[in-house]
């Protein structure tokens, strides 16, 4: 296993295009780290620099404390699984699994032992004599993972390995990767743009934007305490509702957006008081709207239904906050919820979960953390 340390790492293409900008990150030995962000944010480039497939323009990469900037990829003892699987089409599954070991001069008996162990772990034993063209997408993905596992490397780098799978298989493979990490305990860095993968798989999430790290933390901590509107609007589906408003301090302290006024809980007022009478961006999670009041911690708010999305386990209500003409928001409702477009409803918002952001910078307004 390996600890991986990025120190002020930068990648510049053609002396002009900065793909990764001064990234510093410590990945612990045995950790499951997620790189999350939209296309073009630098997450795959960062992964490729760790693997040695991209050169580092500035900064240092350390693996187990050793500087690796100029070390050949084959000498880093890191296995990479790509989005397109990259299996050799003319080889059988067994041939694909053992090819890298054969090149390294590993004894034939040891190669066979590792192939048997990995094929049993990934349930691909019956496929060993097939070629990639005879496999489904999920089977190819298992073989690609097996080819990485059979090397017993210090770390695994996974570059969006589930993106080509259908929704059901993607969910199953998420579980398999979690179980795999629990078994082998090896450092894993997983690149994805999928928020569900990030929330369910990683021990920590590193969120990137425009080549820079925006926030790093445990999934629930990042979810509950986003540092800015980018994180708040990117993590989770549906994401946090971000609506324009202001802090009204004439009587108490209210977050006012359109015709809706949400009283700031007393525990949060000290953190927000200095922003009274200023514009803010109000952050409201969809799951914090309720049909019934919550004792001592919610406020009623009128909404006008625009549409509903029936998802089976839940219903997503799209509505105008504060009534017709108000900013559009999404709210998670129970599975049996129904509303007609144009219907006026009263929802109850959990005030303890309100977030306020500076509309100029997008940064969160710091507040005490409450349950």
mmCIF file of C-alpha atoms in Angstrom, residues 84-217:
data_model
loop_
_atom_site.group_PDB
_atom_site.id
_atom_site.type_symbol
_atom_site.label_atom_id
_atom_site.label_comp_id
_atom_site.label_asym_id
_atom_site.label_seq_id
_atom_site.Cartn_x
_atom_site.Cartn_y
_atom_site.Cartn_z
ATOM 1 C CA UNK A 84 -12.622 2.104 -22.009
ATOM 2 C CA UNK A 85 -11.178 -0.960 -20.173
ATOM 3 C CA UNK A 86 -8.210 -1.203 -22.662
ATOM 4 C CA UNK A 87 -8.282 -5.013 -22.854
ATOM 5 C CA UNK A 88 -6.210 -6.845 -25.484
ATOM 6 C CA UNK A 89 -8.846 -8.099 -27.964
ATOM 7 C CA UNK A 90 -6.763 -11.030 -29.267
ATOM 8 C CA UNK A 91 -6.125 -12.468 -25.795
ATOM 9 C CA UNK A 92 -8.390 -14.523 -23.581
ATOM 10 C CA UNK A 93 -9.455 -13.229 -20.173
ATOM 11 C CA UNK A 94 -6.719 -15.341 -18.595
ATOM 12 C CA UNK A 95 -4.212 -13.908 -21.059
ATOM 13 C CA UNK A 96 -5.264 -10.363 -20.231
ATOM 14 C CA UNK A 97 -5.013 -11.019 -16.512
ATOM 15 C CA UNK A 98 -1.563 -12.545 -16.686
ATOM 16 C CA UNK A 99 0.078 -10.487 -19.428
ATOM 17 C CA UNK A 100 1.532 -7.779 -17.180
ATOM 18 C CA UNK A 101 2.933 -10.358 -14.782
ATOM 19 C CA UNK A 102 4.484 -12.266 -17.673
ATOM 20 C CA UNK A 103 6.265 -9.111 -18.857
ATOM 21 C CA UNK A 104 7.677 -8.642 -15.348
ATOM 22 C CA UNK A 105 9.109 -12.147 -15.377
ATOM 23 C CA UNK A 106 6.836 -13.556 -12.670
ATOM 24 C CA UNK A 107 6.976 -17.338 -12.361
ATOM 25 C CA UNK A 108 4.250 -19.213 -14.307
ATOM 26 C CA UNK A 109 2.995 -20.973 -11.205
ATOM 27 C CA UNK A 110 2.665 -17.656 -9.339
ATOM 28 C CA UNK A 111 0.825 -16.146 -12.314
ATOM 29 C CA UNK A 112 -1.667 -19.032 -12.307
ATOM 30 C CA UNK A 113 -2.153 -18.709 -8.549
ATOM 31 C CA UNK A 114 -2.918 -15.002 -8.784
ATOM 32 C CA UNK A 115 -5.269 -15.475 -11.742
ATOM 33 C CA UNK A 116 -7.230 -18.132 -9.843
ATOM 34 C CA UNK A 117 -7.457 -15.972 -6.711
ATOM 35 C CA UNK A 118 -8.563 -12.822 -8.564
ATOM 36 C CA UNK A 119 -11.020 -14.622 -10.847
ATOM 37 C CA UNK A 120 -12.654 -16.162 -7.768
ATOM 38 C CA UNK A 121 -12.797 -12.778 -6.006
ATOM 39 C CA UNK A 122 -14.429 -11.097 -9.016
ATOM 40 C CA UNK A 123 -16.555 -14.098 -10.059
ATOM 41 C CA UNK A 124 -15.031 -14.303 -13.547
ATOM 42 C CA UNK A 125 -13.697 -17.872 -13.315
ATOM 43 C CA UNK A 126 -16.066 -19.219 -16.016
ATOM 44 C CA UNK A 127 -14.904 -16.461 -18.395
ATOM 45 C CA UNK A 128 -11.171 -17.192 -18.387
ATOM 46 C CA UNK A 129 -11.122 -18.753 -21.877
ATOM 47 C CA UNK A 130 -13.317 -16.104 -23.511
ATOM 48 C CA UNK A 131 -12.065 -13.094 -25.434
ATOM 49 C CA UNK A 132 -13.206 -9.514 -24.690
ATOM 50 C CA UNK A 133 -15.619 -9.432 -27.658
ATOM 51 C CA UNK A 134 -17.552 -12.281 -26.025
ATOM 52 C CA UNK A 135 -18.064 -10.375 -22.759
ATOM 53 C CA UNK A 136 -20.709 -7.913 -21.583
ATOM 54 C CA UNK A 137 -19.748 -4.424 -20.423
ATOM 55 C CA UNK A 138 -19.891 -5.448 -16.787
ATOM 56 C CA UNK A 139 -17.767 -8.530 -17.419
ATOM 57 C CA UNK A 140 -15.154 -6.460 -19.267
ATOM 58 C CA UNK A 141 -15.068 -4.065 -16.346
ATOM 59 C CA UNK A 142 -14.430 -6.926 -13.936
ATOM 60 C CA UNK A 143 -11.614 -8.203 -16.137
ATOM 61 C CA UNK A 144 -10.053 -4.719 -16.290
ATOM 62 C CA UNK A 145 -10.191 -4.534 -12.496
ATOM 63 C CA UNK A 146 -8.800 -8.057 -12.249
ATOM 64 C CA UNK A 147 -5.855 -7.171 -14.482
ATOM 65 C CA UNK A 148 -5.043 -4.342 -12.088
ATOM 66 C CA UNK A 149 -5.593 -6.440 -8.950
ATOM 67 C CA UNK A 150 -3.495 -9.372 -10.088
ATOM 68 C CA UNK A 151 -0.409 -7.152 -10.029
ATOM 69 C CA UNK A 152 -0.882 -6.508 -6.285
ATOM 70 C CA UNK A 153 0.219 -2.872 -6.723
ATOM 71 C CA UNK A 154 0.733 -0.182 -4.087
ATOM 72 C CA UNK A 155 -2.253 1.814 -5.346
ATOM 73 C CA UNK A 156 -5.101 1.717 -7.866
ATOM 74 C CA UNK A 157 -6.037 4.648 -10.102
ATOM 75 C CA UNK A 158 -9.572 4.371 -11.522
ATOM 76 C CA UNK A 159 -10.438 6.820 -14.324
ATOM 77 C CA UNK A 160 -14.254 6.893 -14.578
ATOM 78 C CA UNK A 161 -14.400 3.079 -14.849
ATOM 79 C CA UNK A 162 -18.192 2.857 -14.421
ATOM 80 C CA UNK A 163 -19.309 5.551 -16.857
ATOM 81 C CA UNK A 164 -19.929 3.131 -19.752
ATOM 82 C CA UNK A 165 -22.229 0.864 -17.739
ATOM 83 C CA UNK A 166 -26.014 1.022 -17.525
ATOM 84 C CA UNK A 167 -27.600 2.351 -14.331
ATOM 85 C CA UNK A 168 -28.329 -1.052 -12.731
ATOM 86 C CA UNK A 169 -24.886 -2.451 -13.447
ATOM 87 C CA UNK A 170 -23.223 0.784 -12.338
ATOM 88 C CA UNK A 171 -24.950 0.491 -8.952
ATOM 89 C CA UNK A 172 -23.841 -3.135 -8.618
ATOM 90 C CA UNK A 173 -20.244 -2.276 -9.510
ATOM 91 C CA UNK A 174 -20.195 0.537 -6.941
ATOM 92 C CA UNK A 175 -20.940 -2.052 -4.277
ATOM 93 C CA UNK A 176 -18.308 -4.416 -5.695
ATOM 94 C CA UNK A 177 -15.622 -1.724 -5.566
ATOM 95 C CA UNK A 178 -16.501 -0.872 -1.963
ATOM 96 C CA UNK A 179 -16.283 -4.560 -1.007
ATOM 97 C CA UNK A 180 -13.040 -4.891 -2.952
ATOM 98 C CA UNK A 181 -11.437 -2.026 -1.044
ATOM 99 C CA UNK A 182 -12.545 -3.561 2.239
ATOM 100 C CA UNK A 183 -10.866 -6.824 1.235
ATOM 101 C CA UNK A 184 -7.545 -5.603 -0.141
ATOM 102 C CA UNK A 185 -7.169 -2.337 1.793
ATOM 103 C CA UNK A 186 -5.056 -0.785 -0.970
ATOM 104 C CA UNK A 187 -5.004 2.955 -1.694
ATOM 105 C CA UNK A 188 -7.600 3.787 -4.372
ATOM 106 C CA UNK A 189 -8.067 7.055 -6.253
ATOM 107 C CA UNK A 190 -11.314 7.069 -8.217
ATOM 108 C CA UNK A 191 -12.096 9.812 -10.755
ATOM 109 C CA UNK A 192 -15.764 10.515 -11.460
ATOM 110 C CA UNK A 193 -18.256 13.243 -12.314
ATOM 111 C CA UNK A 194 -21.061 11.207 -10.722
ATOM 112 C CA UNK A 195 -22.172 12.582 -7.342
ATOM 113 C CA UNK A 196 -23.739 9.279 -6.279
ATOM 114 C CA UNK A 197 -20.443 7.451 -6.824
ATOM 115 C CA UNK A 198 -18.653 10.124 -4.820
ATOM 116 C CA UNK A 199 -21.080 10.051 -1.883
ATOM 117 C CA UNK A 200 -21.387 6.270 -1.618
ATOM 118 C CA UNK A 201 -17.866 5.049 -2.354
ATOM 119 C CA UNK A 202 -15.255 7.455 -1.062
ATOM 120 C CA UNK A 203 -13.843 7.895 2.420
ATOM 121 C CA UNK A 204 -12.979 11.425 1.321
ATOM 122 C CA UNK A 205 -13.979 13.539 -1.667
ATOM 123 C CA UNK A 206 -11.703 16.018 -3.419
ATOM 124 C CA UNK A 207 -13.879 18.404 -5.440
ATOM 125 C CA UNK A 208 -12.120 20.202 -8.295
ATOM 126 C CA UNK A 209 -12.997 23.112 -10.544
ATOM 127 C CA UNK A 210 -10.922 24.871 -13.211
ATOM 128 C CA UNK A 211 -7.831 22.877 -12.310
ATOM 129 C CA UNK A 212 -7.923 23.732 -8.596
ATOM 130 C CA UNK A 213 -9.144 21.962 -5.455
ATOM 131 C CA UNK A 214 -12.293 23.581 -4.078
ATOM 132 C CA UNK A 215 -12.990 21.383 -1.046
ATOM 133 C CA UNK A 216 -11.744 18.133 0.490
ATOM 134 C CA UNK A 217 -13.519 16.177 3.189
#
